XYZ file of N, CA and C in Angstrom:
627
model
N 14.540 -17.073 -8.415
C 14.894 -16.984 -6.997
C 14.114 -18.018 -6.197
N 14.800 -18.661 -5.264
C 14.154 -19.613 -4.366
C 13.520 -18.810 -3.229
N 12.209 -18.543 -3.339
C 11.532 -17.680 -2.381
C 11.609 -18.240 -0.959
N 11.424 -19.547 -0.819
C 11.455 -20.158 0.511
C 12.829 -19.991 1.158
N 13.880 -20.193 0.377
C 15.237 -20.070 0.922
C 15.549 -18.626 1.301
N 15.130 -17.678 0.467
C 15.383 -16.285 0.766
C 14.550 -15.810 1.957
N 13.336 -16.331 2.081
C 12.507 -15.986 3.239
C 13.168 -16.466 4.523
N 13.695 -17.691 4.496
C 14.385 -18.243 5.670
C 15.608 -17.400 6.024
N 16.381 -17.010 5.014
C 17.572 -16.193 5.255
C 17.197 -14.853 5.873
N 16.114 -14.281 5.415
C 15.711 -12.974 5.925
C 15.119 -13.056 7.328
N 14.519 -14.182 7.670
C 14.064 -14.356 9.061
C 15.261 -14.382 10.001
N 16.320 -15.043 9.581
C 17.530 -15.077 10.414
C 18.163 -13.688 10.490
N 18.121 -12.963 9.379
C 18.649 -11.597 9.361
C 17.851 -10.703 10.309
N 16.535 -10.842 10.292
C 15.688 -10.087 11.222
C 16.035 -10.418 12.672
N 16.224 -11.701 12.960
C 16.556 -12.112 14.329
C 17.857 -11.460 14.788
N 18.872 -11.483 13.937
C 20.152 -10.856 14.283
C 19.982 -9.352 14.494
N 19.184 -8.740 13.634
C 18.964 -7.297 13.734
C 18.301 -6.928 15.052
N 17.207 -7.587 15.383
C 16.490 -7.248 16.610
C 17.317 -7.563 17.854
N 18.112 -8.622 17.802
C 18.965 -8.958 18.945
C 20.022 -7.882 19.203
N 20.354 -7.113 18.176
C 21.420 -6.116 18.306
C 20.929 -4.792 18.903
N 19.620 -4.651 19.110
C 19.063 -3.372 19.542
C 18.969 -3.260 21.063
N 19.095 -2.030 21.550
C 18.905 -1.813 22.982
C 17.454 -1.405 23.242
N 17.112 -1.203 24.510
C 15.725 -0.927 24.872
C 15.196 0.353 24.226
N 16.042 1.370 24.185
C 15.617 2.637 23.586
C 15.302 2.452 22.098
N 16.115 1.704 21.413
C 15.880 1.456 19.993
C 14.613 0.638 19.781
N 14.381 -0.339 20.649
C 13.189 -1.181 20.522
C 11.907 -0.383 20.722
N 11.976 0.682 21.510
C 10.785 1.495 21.768
C 10.611 2.628 20.766
N 11.492 2.719 19.791
C 11.401 3.754 18.755
C 10.206 3.485 17.842
N 9.555 4.544 17.399
C 8.457 4.410 16.454
C 8.999 3.908 15.117
N 8.410 2.859 14.588
C 8.814 2.343 13.281
C 8.093 3.110 12.177
N 8.359 2.776 10.941
C 7.643 3.402 9.832
C 6.223 2.876 9.713
N 5.889 1.826 10.451
C 4.494 1.375 10.559
C 3.863 2.240 11.647
N 2.943 3.088 11.274
C 2.441 4.110 12.190
C 1.877 3.553 13.498
N 1.371 2.322 13.473
C 0.741 1.767 14.669
C 1.720 1.032 15.579
N 2.959 0.825 15.131
C 3.863 -0.058 15.862
C 5.206 0.569 16.164
N 5.733 0.234 17.334
C 7.128 0.503 17.643
C 7.982 -0.581 16.984
N 9.291 -0.420 17.077
C 10.200 -1.436 16.549
C 9.948 -2.774 17.241
N 9.748 -2.743 18.551
C 9.477 -3.976 19.296
C 8.209 -4.662 18.787
N 7.195 -3.887 18.468
C 5.935 -4.466 18.001
C 6.056 -5.028 16.588
N 6.952 -4.464 15.782
C 7.232 -5.062 14.467
C 7.842 -6.448 14.665
N 8.709 -6.577 15.661
C 9.263 -7.895 15.990
C 8.141 -8.840 16.389
N 7.222 -8.373 17.230
C 6.092 -9.214 17.625
C 5.300 -9.683 16.424
N 5.087 -8.796 15.465
C 4.377 -9.153 14.236
C 5.156 -10.184 13.423
N 6.460 -9.990 13.303
C 7.284 -10.883 12.483
C 7.327 -12.296 13.037
N 7.286 -12.417 14.369
C 7.338 -13.733 15.002
C 5.963 -14.355 15.198
N 4.924 -13.581 14.990
C 3.561 -14.033 15.265
C 3.180 -15.354 14.596
N 3.536 -15.590 13.322
C 3.107 -16.838 12.682
C 3.626 -18.102 13.373
N 4.664 -17.959 14.198
C 5.269 -19.130 14.825
C 4.790 -19.353 16.259
N 3.963 -18.449 16.744
C 3.455 -18.601 18.102
C 1.935 -18.522 18.181
N 1.297 -18.151 17.082
C -0.162 -18.027 17.043
C -0.696 -18.865 15.893
N -1.498 -19.861 16.198
C -2.041 -20.739 15.168
C -3.087 -20.045 14.318
N -3.367 -20.629 13.165
C -4.348 -20.055 12.255
C -5.729 -20.001 12.901
N -6.032 -20.987 13.771
C -7.327 -20.996 14.455
C -7.496 -19.793 15.352
N -6.439 -19.459 16.108
C -6.507 -18.288 17.000
C -6.618 -17.010 16.200
N -5.901 -16.945 15.081
C -5.971 -15.753 14.249
C -7.379 -15.555 13.687
N -7.998 -16.647 13.243
C -9.357 -16.554 12.711
C -10.338 -16.126 13.794
N -10.162 -16.658 15.011
C -11.041 -16.288 16.116
C -10.899 -14.805 16.442
N -9.661 -14.329 16.494
C -9.432 -12.914 16.775
C -9.961 -12.029 15.641
N -9.923 -12.555 14.433
C -10.467 -11.808 13.301
C -11.974 -11.622 13.456
N -12.649 -12.666 13.919
C -14.088 -12.557 14.174
C -14.363 -11.516 15.257
N -13.548 -11.538 16.317
C -13.722 -10.573 17.398
C -13.441 -9.142 16.937
N -12.606 -9.019 15.880
C -12.257 -7.701 15.349
C -13.202 -7.270 14.237
N -14.371 -7.883 14.206
C -15.365 -7.499 13.213
C -15.047 -7.952 11.814
N -14.239 -9.016 11.705
C -13.906 -9.540 10.395
C -12.656 -8.941 9.780
N -11.975 -8.047 10.488
C -10.771 -7.408 9.957
C -9.532 -8.187 10.384
N -8.909 -8.858 9.429
C -7.696 -9.606 9.750
C -6.553 -8.655 10.091
N -6.576 -7.449 9.508
C -5.530 -6.468 9.802
C -5.590 -6.022 11.260
N -6.799 -5.723 11.752
C -6.940 -5.304 13.151
C -6.587 -6.437 14.103
N -6.987 -7.654 13.729
C -6.676 -8.804 14.572
C -5.169 -9.034 14.641
N -4.513 -8.979 13.500
C -3.068 -9.205 13.458
C -2.328 -8.117 14.222
N -2.806 -6.879 14.114
C -2.160 -5.774 14.823
C -2.266 -5.962 16.332
N -3.441 -6.372 16.794
C -3.637 -6.576 18.235
C -2.770 -7.714 18.751
N -2.703 -8.793 17.997
C -1.884 -9.935 18.416
C -0.412 -9.554 18.430
N 0.023 -8.778 17.443
C 1.423 -8.358 17.389
C 1.799 -7.560 18.624
N 0.901 -6.675 19.054
C 1.163 -5.884 20.252
C 1.267 -6.777 21.490
N 0.440 -7.805 21.549
C 0.506 -8.742 22.678
C 1.821 -9.526 22.644
N 2.184 -10.000 21.467
C 3.408 -10.787 21.335
C 4.644 -9.978 21.698
N 4.589 -8.674 21.432
C 5.739 -7.810 21.689
C 6.080 -7.704 23.168
N 5.154 -8.107 24.031
C 5.434 -8.072 25.476
C 6.344 -9.220 25.910
N 6.527 -10.186 25.036
C 7.412 -11.305 25.365
C 8.865 -10.857 25.256
N 9.788 -11.529 25.940
C 11.211 -11.168 25.831
C 11.698 -11.229 24.388
N 12.551 -10.295 24.041
C 13.085 -10.241 22.678
C 13.744 -11.561 22.291
N 14.501 -12.141 23.199
C 15.208 -13.389 22.891
C 14.249 -14.522 22.534
N 13.074 -14.527 23.158
C 12.082 -15.557 22.812
C 11.589 -15.377 21.387
N 11.319 -14.132 21.015
C 10.784 -13.856 19.688
C 11.828 -14.085 18.598
N 13.054 -13.644 18.844
C 14.094 -13.883 17.841
C 14.437 -15.371 17.764
N 14.293 -16.051 18.892
C 14.492 -17.502 18.878
C 13.476 -18.194 17.981
N 12.233 -17.716 17.999
C 11.206 -18.278 17.115
C 11.561 -18.044 15.655
N 12.060 -16.847 15.350
C 12.438 -16.552 13.965
C 13.533 -17.496 13.474
N 14.478 -17.815 14.349
C 15.562 -18.709 13.945
C 15.092 -20.169 13.895
N 14.364 -20.595 14.911
C 13.920 -21.991 14.979
C 13.028 -22.349 13.800
N 12.156 -21.444 13.441
C 11.185 -21.721 12.373
C 11.506 -20.967 11.088
N 12.770 -20.625 10.898
C 13.164 -19.849 9.717
C 12.719 -20.508 8.416
N 12.776 -21.826 8.370
C 12.461 -22.531 7.123
C 11.024 -23.045 7.070
N 10.239 -22.722 8.076
C 8.856 -23.177 8.109
C 8.016 -22.419 7.080
N 7.219 -23.146 6.339
C 6.323 -22.521 5.362
C 4.989 -22.241 6.039
N 4.667 -20.982 6.115
C 3.463 -20.539 6.824
C 2.426 -20.077 5.805
N 1.165 -20.516 5.945
C 0.126 -20.058 5.014
C 0.009 -18.538 5.032
N -0.103 -17.961 3.859
C -0.274 -16.504 3.738
C -1.446 -16.255 2.797
N -2.670 -16.348 3.328
C -3.860 -16.216 2.483
C -3.850 -14.940 1.641
N -4.140 -15.096 0.373
C -4.220 -13.946 -0.525
C -2.887 -13.573 -1.135
N -1.935 -13.161 -0.303
C -0.673 -12.654 -0.839
C 0.350 -13.748 -1.136
N 0.183 -14.928 -0.558
C 1.062 -16.047 -0.862
C 2.486 -15.875 -0.368
N 3.389 -16.771 -0.791
C 4.781 -16.744 -0.327
C 5.506 -15.432 -0.631
N 5.226 -14.823 -1.792
C 5.905 -13.566 -2.113
C 5.458 -12.437 -1.193
N 4.220 -12.484 -0.757
C 3.755 -11.475 0.187
C 4.483 -11.586 1.507
N 4.688 -12.805 1.940
C 5.406 -13.048 3.192
C 6.873 -12.633 3.068
N 7.478 -12.960 1.944
C 8.863 -12.572 1.670
C 8.999 -11.043 1.675
N 8.082 -10.382 0.993
C 8.100 -8.919 0.923
C 7.919 -8.300 2.298
N 7.055 -8.893 3.099
C 6.795 -8.412 4.459
C 8.084 -8.328 5.256
N 8.921 -9.354 5.176
C 10.179 -9.361 5.926
C 11.133 -8.272 5.419
N 11.230 -8.132 4.095
C 12.126 -7.128 3.521
C 11.716 -5.725 3.958
N 10.439 -5.429 3.834
C 9.930 -4.097 4.152
C 10.021 -3.814 5.652
N 9.664 -4.794 6.483
C 9.667 -4.545 7.929
C 11.077 -4.372 8.500
N 12.061 -5.003 7.891
C 13.438 -4.755 8.341
C 13.762 -3.272 8.185
N 13.424 -2.723 7.025
C 13.707 -1.312 6.781
C 12.746 -0.388 7.532
N 11.533 -0.869 7.832
C 10.620 -0.091 8.667
C 11.263 0.240 10.002
N 12.103 -0.662 10.460
C 12.772 -0.474 11.748
C 14.146 0.170 11.600
N 14.909 -0.239 10.598
C 16.271 0.269 10.439
C 16.305 1.733 10.021
N 15.378 2.137 9.166
C 15.389 3.531 8.681
C 15.253 4.547 9.820
N 14.225 4.466 10.666
C 14.108 5.476 11.725
C 15.234 5.406 12.757
N 15.930 4.287 12.824
C 17.057 4.152 13.745
C 18.367 4.625 13.113
N 18.312 4.975 11.830
C 19.520 5.418 11.148
C 20.511 4.292 10.899
N 20.018 3.055 10.816
C 20.879 1.892 10.613
C 20.775 1.416 9.166
N 21.862 0.846 8.658
C 21.865 0.438 7.255
C 21.603 -1.054 7.055
N 21.109 -1.749 8.059
C 20.746 -3.163 7.907
C 19.755 -3.295 6.755
N 20.030 -4.222 5.852
C 19.198 -4.324 4.657
C 19.324 -5.724 4.057
N 18.375 -6.047 3.191
C 18.425 -7.310 2.462
C 19.240 -7.095 1.192
N 19.685 -8.171 0.523
C 20.470 -8.027 -0.704
C 19.683 -7.348 -1.826
N 20.405 -6.762 -2.761
C 19.795 -6.047 -3.881
C 18.868 -6.945 -4.687
N 19.259 -8.213 -4.862
C 18.416 -9.121 -5.647
C 17.076 -9.387 -4.967
N 17.037 -9.281 -3.638
C 15.759 -9.425 -2.930
C 14.832 -8.269 -3.274
N 15.397 -7.059 -3.328
C 14.564 -5.912 -3.684
C 14.065 -6.014 -5.117
N 14.861 -6.588 -5.988
C 14.401 -6.778 -7.364
C 13.186 -7.691 -7.396
N 13.234 -8.777 -6.627
C 12.094 -9.694 -6.563
C 10.870 -9.003 -5.976
N 11.084 -8.177 -4.949
C 9.980 -7.427 -4.352
C 9.369 -6.482 -5.386
N 10.215 -5.761 -6.108
C 9.727 -4.813 -7.107
C 8.994 -5.520 -8.241
N 9.443 -6.701 -8.615
C 8.722 -7.472 -9.637
C 7.321 -7.839 -9.165
N 7.182 -8.067 -7.855
C 5.903 -8.538 -7.305
C 4.937 -7.404 -6.989
N 5.439 -6.252 -6.560
C 4.568 -5.180 -6.090
C 3.518 -4.716 -7.113
N 3.812 -4.699 -8.413
C 2.782 -4.258 -9.359
C 1.738 -5.328 -9.689
N 1.846 -6.517 -9.116
C 0.938 -7.601 -9.474
C -0.413 -7.473 -8.770
N -1.391 -8.177 -9.319
C -2.724 -8.170 -8.725
C -2.703 -8.762 -7.322
N -1.851 -9.759 -7.112
C -1.752 -10.381 -5.790
C -1.300 -9.368 -4.748
N -0.349 -8.494 -5.105
C 0.137 -7.493 -4.160
C -0.944 -6.486 -3.808
N -1.903 -6.268 -4.718
C -2.961 -5.284 -4.461
C -3.921 -5.750 -3.368
N -3.815 -7.015 -2.955
C -4.705 -7.536 -1.920
C -4.349 -7.044 -0.526
N -3.156 -6.473 -0.367
C -2.825 -6.029 0.979
C -1.596 -5.168 1.101
N -0.880 -4.943 -0.015
C 0.371 -4.200 0.073
C 0.330 -2.910 -0.748
N -0.063 -3.009 -2.000
C -0.126 -1.851 -2.894
C -1.564 -1.699 -3.385
N -2.324 -0.781 -2.819
C -3.729 -0.632 -3.213
C -3.892 -0.415 -4.716
N -4.955 -0.927 -5.259
C -5.238 -0.764 -6.683
C -5.244 0.719 -7.039
N -4.566 1.059 -8.130
C -4.526 2.435 -8.605
C -3.307 3.219 -8.177
N -2.560 2.738 -7.190
C -1.405 3.501 -6.703
C -0.368 3.700 -7.807
N -0.205 2.718 -8.698
C 0.829 2.803 -9.724
C 0.303 3.280 -11.068
N -0.979 3.599 -11.161
C -1.547 4.039 -12.436
C -0.816 5.278 -12.955
N -0.373 5.206 -14.205
C 0.281 6.348 -14.834
C 1.675 6.635 -14.345
N 2.249 5.738 -13.575
C 3.606 5.915 -13.068
C 4.554 4.901 -13.708
N 5.812 5.303 -13.814
C 6.837 4.426 -14.376
C 8.010 4.354 -13.405
N 7.937 3.481 -12.392
C 9.046 3.359 -11.441
C 10.295 2.773 -12.108
N 11.467 3.285 -11.708
C 12.744 2.816 -12.272
C 13.809 2.872 -11.188
N 14.631 1.836 -11.106
C 15.711 1.817 -10.120
C 16.980 2.431 -10.700
N 17.767 3.032 -9.825
C 19.022 3.650 -10.247
C 20.242 2.834 -9.836
N 20.027 1.751 -9.096
C 21.157 0.929 -8.653
C 21.166 -0.457 -9.296
N 20.199 -0.733 -10.156
C 20.187 -1.956 -10.961
C 19.251 -1.717 -12.148
N 19.282 -2.634 -13.118
C 18.500 -2.459 -14.338
C 17.094 -3.016 -14.140
N 16.212 -2.153 -13.647
C 14.816 -2.564 -13.437
C 13.902 -1.371 -13.678
N 12.806 -1.625 -14.387
C 11.793 -0.589 -14.592
C 10.465 -1.266 -14.857
N 9.398 -0.493 -14.728
C 8.059 -1.048 -14.930
C 7.126 0.065 -15.388
N 6.203 -0.278 -16.278
C 5.131 0.636 -16.638
C 5.524 1.761 -17.570
N 4.515 2.550 -17.907
C 4.674 3.713 -18.782
C 3.962 4.890 -18.123
N 4.655 6.017 -18.052
C 4.038 7.191 -17.440
C 5.073 8.093 -16.819
N 4.681 8.806 -15.767
C 5.584 9.725 -15.079
C 6.618 8.939 -14.279
N 7.880 9.224 -14.524
C 8.941 8.441 -13.894
C 9.074 8.733 -12.402
N 9.328 7.671 -11.660
C 9.696 7.739 -10.251
C 10.968 6.917 -10.128
N 12.095 7.561 -9.875
C 13.377 6.867 -9.923
C 14.143 6.993 -8.614
N 14.875 5.927 -8.284
C 15.702 5.969 -7.089
C 16.249 4.599 -6.757
N 16.963 4.466 -5.639
C 17.505 3.174 -5.216
C 16.391 2.151 -5.015
N 16.707 0.902 -5.244
C 15.709 -0.167 -5.177
C 14.982 -0.202 -3.841
N 15.734 -0.093 -2.754
C 15.104 -0.143 -1.423
C 14.113 0.987 -1.237
N 14.522 2.214 -1.566
C 13.648 3.371 -1.391
C 12.426 3.276 -2.289
N 12.616 2.814 -3.511
C 11.505 2.695 -4.452
C 10.487 1.676 -3.946
N 10.966 0.523 -3.503
C 10.060 -0.511 -2.986
C 9.336 -0.026 -1.734
N 10.044 0.633 -0.846
C 9.419 1.126 0.379
C 8.341 2.161 0.069
N 8.605 3.047 -0.886
C 7.617 4.053 -1.258
C 6.402 3.411 -1.909
N 6.621 2.476 -2.820
C 5.497 1.810 -3.473
C 4.655 1.045 -2.451
N 5.302 0.569 -1.375
C 4.584 -0.148 -0.320
C 3.934 0.803 0.681
N 4.025 2.123 0.420
C 3.287 3.080 1.230
C 4.048 3.755 2.342
N 5.376 3.802 2.240
C 6.178 4.461 3.277
C 6.612 5.843 2.804
N 5.960 6.904 3.269
C 6.287 8.261 2.819
C 7.742 8.658 3.084
N 8.347 8.124 4.144
C 9.719 8.495 4.483
C 10.698 8.192 3.359
N 10.370 7.212 2.519
C 11.276 6.826 1.434
C 11.190 7.758 0.236
N 10.156 8.587 0.166
C 9.966 9.463 -0.986
C 11.093 10.469 -1.144
N 11.729 10.857 -0.039
C 12.807 11.853 -0.107
C 14.017 11.318 -0.867
N 14.105 10.008 -1.049
C 15.227 9.405 -1.772
C 14.912 9.195 -3.243
N 13.750 9.649 -3.696
C 13.312 9.432 -5.068
C 13.253 10.745 -5.851
N 13.382 10.623 -7.160
C 13.305 11.780 -8.053
C 12.369 11.454 -9.212
N 11.950 12.499 -9.910
C 11.145 12.314 -11.111
C 9.790 12.981 -11.010
N 9.165 13.227 -12.157
C 7.877 13.925 -12.188
C 6.733 13.153 -11.555
N 6.917 11.845 -11.325
C 5.846 11.054 -10.733
C 5.859 11.021 -9.215
N 6.903 11.584 -8.593
C 7.027 11.509 -7.133
C 5.873 12.236 -6.437
N 5.515 13.420 -6.932
C 4.432 14.187 -6.304
C 3.117 13.415 -6.368
N 2.860 12.751 -7.489
C 1.637 11.979 -7.630
C 1.632 10.781 -6.672
N 2.771 10.114 -6.554
C 2.872 8.983 -5.642
C 2.684 9.458 -4.202
N 3.247 10.622 -3.864
C 3.096 11.165 -2.509
C 1.608 11.406 -2.189
N 0.862 11.954 -3.113
C -0.554 12.209 -2.902
C -1.315 10.896 -2.673
N -0.958 9.881 -3.417
C -1.668 8.607 -3.303
C -1.339 7.895 -1.998
N -0.129 8.029 -1.540
C 0.234 7.427 -0.260
C -0.465 8.165 0.879
N -0.510 9.495 0.775
C -1.141 10.289 1.823
C -2.630 10.009 1.917
C-alpha cells in the first residue's frame, strides 16, 4: 500500500466529512474523551497550521508532555471556522508531515481512527476502505504502535481476527469482529467492544479500562 497516497485520500475524506456536519454534530462528544467532534477536526488540521517549533515550545510549557501540548493546541485550533480547517486538510493533503516515533503509519492510522471517533457517536457510516483497516491492523501490534497508540501488553495472550476479511494475528484468546471495530477497540475505544465476540473480549475490555 502507498501510505502517502492513502493518507492524502483520507485527509480529503475527513475534510468532506467535517464539512457535512451541522453545529450540533460538531459539538457532539467524540470517542476521544477530551475532545468534541470539532476539536478532533482541530487536531487533524493542526500539523498544517502549527510548526514543529511551536509544538516543541508548547511541549516544554506542558511539562514535557507532547500529548498535553497537542491536546491544548487542538482545542485552540478548533475555534477557527470549520471551512478554514477543512481547507487546510485539502490544501496540504499530500504534504508529508514529521511524525516522531510513530512515523507515517502512525499518522495514517490517526486519520482512520479519528474519522470513526466522530462518525460512530453521530450514528454515521462514513468510513475508510477495508484495505485501509487491514493496513492499520497490520501496524497496531508493532513496537512502533506501542509508542503512542497501543500500550505494551494490551495484546498479550489475545488473538484478534477479522470477520469481514482474511486477517488474524497472535495466539491466545480470540477477539473477533469487523475490521473497523477490531481496530478501534485495539486502539483503546471501548465503544467498539460491543461489536466484537470471543473469549478475549472481556480481557481486552479490562485492559482498555
